[in-house]
XYZ file of C-alpha atoms in Angstrom:
318
model
C -26.399 24.546 15.574
C -28.406 22.776 12.847
C -26.210 24.323 10.126
C -23.108 23.144 11.931
C -24.035 19.478 12.237
C -26.026 18.898 9.037
C -23.136 18.859 6.549
C -23.466 15.875 4.231
C -21.303 17.012 1.273
C -17.603 17.858 1.248
C -15.736 19.793 -1.425
C -12.277 18.530 -2.339
C -10.478 21.801 -2.969
C -7.203 20.421 -4.354
C -8.427 20.335 -7.978
C -7.196 23.729 -9.183
C -6.433 22.548 -12.715
C -7.321 23.898 -16.123
C -9.452 21.760 -18.451
C -6.389 20.774 -20.519
C -4.443 19.846 -17.379
C -7.344 17.697 -16.179
C -7.420 15.769 -19.476
C -3.662 15.152 -19.420
C -3.756 14.164 -15.737
C -6.744 11.878 -16.384
C -4.957 10.007 -19.193
C -1.732 9.698 -17.198
C -3.544 8.535 -14.031
C -5.623 6.010 -15.971
C -2.548 4.497 -17.623
C -0.702 4.540 -14.288
C -3.602 2.755 -12.564
C -3.685 0.120 -15.305
C 0.064 -0.367 -14.800
C -0.523 -0.852 -11.061
C -3.204 -3.455 -11.803
C -0.940 -5.240 -14.307
C 2.188 -5.388 -12.134
C 0.504 -6.375 -8.877
C -1.968 -8.670 -10.631
C 0.899 -10.503 -12.366
C 2.565 -11.354 -9.055
C -0.753 -12.397 -7.502
C -1.655 -14.671 -10.434
C 1.862 -16.121 -10.648
C 1.832 -16.948 -6.922
C -1.624 -18.534 -7.030
C -1.049 -20.555 -10.215
C 2.424 -21.928 -9.431
C 2.542 -24.416 -6.551
C 6.306 -23.905 -6.298
C 5.551 -20.381 -5.078
C 3.291 -21.575 -2.261
C 6.004 -20.739 0.249
C 5.735 -18.311 3.188
C 7.752 -15.527 1.554
C 5.693 -15.589 -1.661
C 2.369 -15.990 0.157
C 3.161 -12.878 2.209
C 4.268 -11.033 -0.947
C 1.027 -12.035 -2.692
C -0.999 -10.532 0.168
C 1.158 -7.415 0.000
C 0.161 -6.974 -3.652
C -3.505 -7.692 -2.877
C -3.425 -4.999 -0.219
C -1.848 -2.584 -2.719
C -4.795 -3.140 -5.065
C -7.205 -2.685 -2.151
C -5.630 0.659 -1.236
C -5.488 2.022 -4.783
C -9.131 1.161 -5.477
C -9.988 3.572 -2.663
C -8.306 6.425 -4.532
C -8.007 6.055 -8.315
C -11.651 5.485 -9.412
C -12.845 8.509 -7.397
C -9.865 10.619 -8.489
C -10.462 9.827 -12.169
C -14.164 10.633 -11.782
C -13.375 13.945 -10.064
C -11.136 14.985 -12.957
C -14.121 14.688 -15.309
C -16.851 16.046 -13.035
C -17.441 18.109 -9.919
C -15.040 17.252 -7.118
C -17.469 16.738 -4.271
C -17.939 13.716 -2.024
C -20.641 12.667 0.400
C -19.996 12.402 4.121
C -20.363 8.599 3.980
C -18.139 8.397 0.880
C -15.497 10.565 2.538
C -15.468 8.371 5.639
C -15.240 5.231 3.480
C -12.389 6.596 1.362
C -10.483 7.690 4.459
C -10.960 4.261 6.013
C -9.790 2.372 2.899
C -6.660 4.492 2.367
C -5.708 4.502 6.064
C -6.343 0.790 6.550
C -4.399 -0.114 3.384
C -1.331 1.802 4.600
C -1.672 0.200 8.037
C -1.901 -3.274 6.473
C 1.191 -2.458 4.382
C 3.103 -1.764 7.572
C 1.888 -4.957 9.259
C 2.752 -7.099 6.218
C 6.194 -5.495 5.943
C 6.707 -6.349 9.625
C 5.638 -9.935 8.933
C 8.141 -10.055 6.047
C 10.889 -8.944 8.441
C 9.960 -11.737 10.835
C 9.896 -14.294 8.003
C 13.401 -13.259 6.914
C 14.609 -13.360 10.531
C 13.478 -16.974 10.967
C 14.780 -17.999 7.511
C 18.280 -16.570 7.983
C 18.855 -16.612 11.746
C 17.098 -19.943 12.437
C 17.219 -21.843 9.128
C 16.891 -25.308 10.696
C 13.617 -24.325 12.393
C 12.145 -22.427 9.435
C 10.039 -25.144 7.796
C 8.818 -26.528 11.116
C 7.782 -23.115 12.387
C 6.650 -21.231 9.262
C 4.064 -23.798 8.221
C 1.257 -22.851 5.818
C -1.273 -22.942 8.662
C 0.802 -20.651 10.856
C 1.584 -18.286 7.982
C -2.136 -18.122 7.209
C -2.821 -17.083 10.807
C -0.067 -14.448 10.677
C -1.403 -13.039 7.409
C -4.984 -13.061 8.721
C -4.026 -10.977 11.758
C -1.825 -8.669 9.680
C -5.074 -7.759 7.907
C -7.532 -7.985 10.803
C -5.719 -5.874 13.412
C -5.004 -2.854 11.136
C -8.579 -2.958 9.817
C -9.908 -2.948 13.392
C -7.552 -0.116 14.413
C -8.617 2.057 11.493
C -12.284 1.145 11.972
C -12.012 2.295 15.580
C -10.408 5.547 14.442
C -13.114 6.124 11.811
C -16.029 5.277 14.106
C -14.882 7.846 16.684
C -15.464 10.569 14.061
C -19.098 9.643 13.478
C -21.560 12.177 14.841
C -18.973 14.949 15.186
C -20.301 18.479 14.682
C -18.476 19.973 11.699
C -17.710 23.652 11.198
C -16.530 23.393 7.601
C -17.023 21.448 4.382
C -13.858 22.179 2.381
C -11.117 19.535 2.421
C -7.851 20.959 1.129
C -6.898 17.721 -0.577
C -7.795 15.662 -3.599
C -9.011 12.783 -1.416
C -10.407 12.270 2.087
C -8.425 11.244 5.143
C -9.604 10.972 8.731
C -7.296 13.692 9.993
C -8.796 16.257 7.595
C -12.323 15.347 8.743
C -11.243 15.652 12.375
C -9.744 19.091 11.638
C -13.184 20.249 10.448
C -14.810 19.262 13.738
C -15.910 22.206 15.922
C -14.270 20.438 18.850
C -11.859 17.512 18.243
C -13.467 14.247 19.463
C -11.520 12.994 22.486
C -12.127 9.382 21.489
C -10.577 10.052 18.071
C -7.510 11.650 19.665
C -7.145 8.691 22.017
C -7.484 6.152 19.185
C -4.933 8.126 17.158
C -2.353 7.944 19.947
C -3.117 4.237 20.426
C -2.467 3.573 16.713
C 0.777 5.572 16.823
C 2.045 3.562 19.798
C 0.923 0.312 18.184
C 2.881 0.987 14.989
C 5.886 2.282 16.878
C 5.954 -1.272 18.235
C 6.171 -2.462 14.610
C 9.161 -0.164 14.061
C 10.868 -1.541 17.169
C 10.276 -5.135 16.069
C 11.670 -4.485 12.563
C 14.776 -2.840 14.025
C 15.232 -5.767 16.428
C 14.922 -8.352 13.636
C 17.426 -6.544 11.412
C 19.956 -6.263 14.217
C 19.964 -10.075 14.400
C 19.868 -10.432 10.603
C 22.898 -8.207 10.101
C 24.762 -9.883 12.967
C 24.129 -13.310 11.425
C 25.127 -12.161 7.926
C 28.421 -10.731 9.143
C 29.413 -14.151 10.450
C 28.250 -16.229 7.464
C 28.947 -15.774 3.740
C 25.949 -17.954 2.797
C 23.639 -15.889 5.000
C 25.038 -12.719 3.436
C 24.025 -13.972 -0.016
C 20.495 -14.784 1.162
C 20.266 -11.388 2.836
C 21.093 -9.576 -0.432
C 18.632 -11.731 -2.362
C 15.592 -11.528 -0.083
C 16.149 -8.811 2.538
C 17.400 -6.061 0.245
C 14.046 -5.787 -1.627
C 12.273 -5.687 1.733
C 14.558 -2.922 3.014
C 14.047 -0.851 -0.144
C 10.251 -1.254 0.077
C 10.358 -0.421 3.773
C 12.390 2.730 3.124
C 10.020 3.844 0.329
C 7.006 3.153 2.545
C 8.394 5.084 5.512
C 9.520 8.024 3.385
C 6.160 8.259 1.589
C 4.152 7.935 4.781
C 6.238 10.419 6.766
C 6.134 12.920 3.899
C 2.335 12.820 3.916
C 2.059 12.841 7.724
C 4.402 15.804 8.154
C 2.549 17.760 5.492
C -0.812 16.884 7.036
C 0.277 17.940 10.516
C 2.665 20.802 9.815
C 2.043 21.798 6.177
C 1.863 25.526 5.485
C -1.233 27.036 3.898
C 1.100 29.151 1.755
C 2.481 26.035 0.045
C 1.733 25.911 -3.695
C -1.255 23.668 -4.438
C 0.630 21.600 -7.038
C 3.430 20.871 -4.575
C 0.891 20.046 -1.848
C -0.880 17.632 -4.207
C 2.436 15.986 -5.087
C 3.282 15.467 -1.411
C -0.128 13.993 -0.591
C -0.364 11.768 -3.697
C 3.207 10.430 -3.705
C 2.475 7.348 -1.586
C -0.495 6.498 -3.843
C 1.513 6.827 -7.074
C 5.081 5.626 -6.510
C 4.990 2.670 -4.037
C 2.190 0.669 -5.782
C 4.366 0.472 -8.920
C 7.796 0.267 -7.301
C 6.923 -2.580 -4.877
C 6.083 -5.244 -7.508
C 8.930 -4.072 -9.761
C 11.477 -4.482 -6.965
C 10.266 -7.956 -5.996
C 9.621 -8.989 -9.590
C 13.145 -8.082 -10.681
C 14.980 -9.283 -7.565
C 13.239 -12.580 -6.761
C 14.240 -15.082 -9.453
C 11.211 -17.374 -9.135
C 8.735 -14.509 -9.445
C 10.606 -12.963 -12.369
C 10.842 -16.215 -14.329
C 7.206 -17.097 -13.732
C 5.939 -13.644 -14.784
C 8.121 -13.682 -17.927
C 6.838 -17.185 -18.722
C 3.179 -16.097 -18.442
C 3.753 -13.014 -20.584
C 5.525 -15.161 -23.186
C 2.552 -17.531 -23.332
C 0.085 -14.643 -23.690
C 2.118 -13.027 -26.483
C 2.532 -16.369 -28.260
C -1.222 -17.057 -28.133
C -1.956 -13.551 -29.410
C 0.419 -13.993 -32.341
C -1.168 -17.340 -33.158
C -4.661 -15.788 -33.048
C -3.618 -12.930 -35.334
C -1.927 -15.282 -37.806
C -4.965 -17.563 -37.950
C -7.230 -14.576 -38.334
C -5.170 -13.337 -41.272
C -5.351 -16.755 -42.937
C -9.127 -16.605 -42.901
């Protein structure tokens, strides 16, 4: 019994790469992570610095990008380290990584739901928008879109503490709660209950998004002006929502029903997709589609490049 419960180190068994493959993957992942930091950081800085962007839609988008950085910091530093060293992780580190990745995805869903509500009020009730979506109320909405998912995932993580484990190999390149639960000698009932609670909770999010878009589409069909606003602000949200759902469902279906005979490279691709593609695609979609964000980001980059050229020219003169 002591050997069963005293496991403090997990082995991440998804790193079946040659040395050359690890070096190539390390360089690509490092550059990709820097791109994620640059794209999301640009939108965050642009929103904070420009008072004209202190509007509900941009405040929510800014928090969406902050949450993206929060989620990726739970994966990329450890992944890059594992490519250069032994791919093991402590029990506490595994629980922390699982919590960060799960909670970030949950916050993504809550913020996307808040975006849907913001667009519903803006297009379906335009005369009430500024009186209802005040900065104070938006701040409360954003606060709870972070707090509730964090509490849900904390509850799910806490229910795994103290479980007797019958294995130490995680067939992934990062930790998730479900994989830890699958190593338990007997699945914790509290963890199963919290899992079903979270599923029902986020099914409510799906229902709310569907409800809001029914009204949005109905309003747009009857108004040409509303149709234009829908294409400008709702289309990026719909694309991000589709990418999020596809990425999440791909990982969930693999985690629940994935075959052990599946090639490791393909399994890694399926489990890493939502940590690679969405963090880059989200800011690109909003940065290219929303005129204010695009112009502000281009303006900041122009200033940076201009200052750099001036510094180089002055340096050459001396």
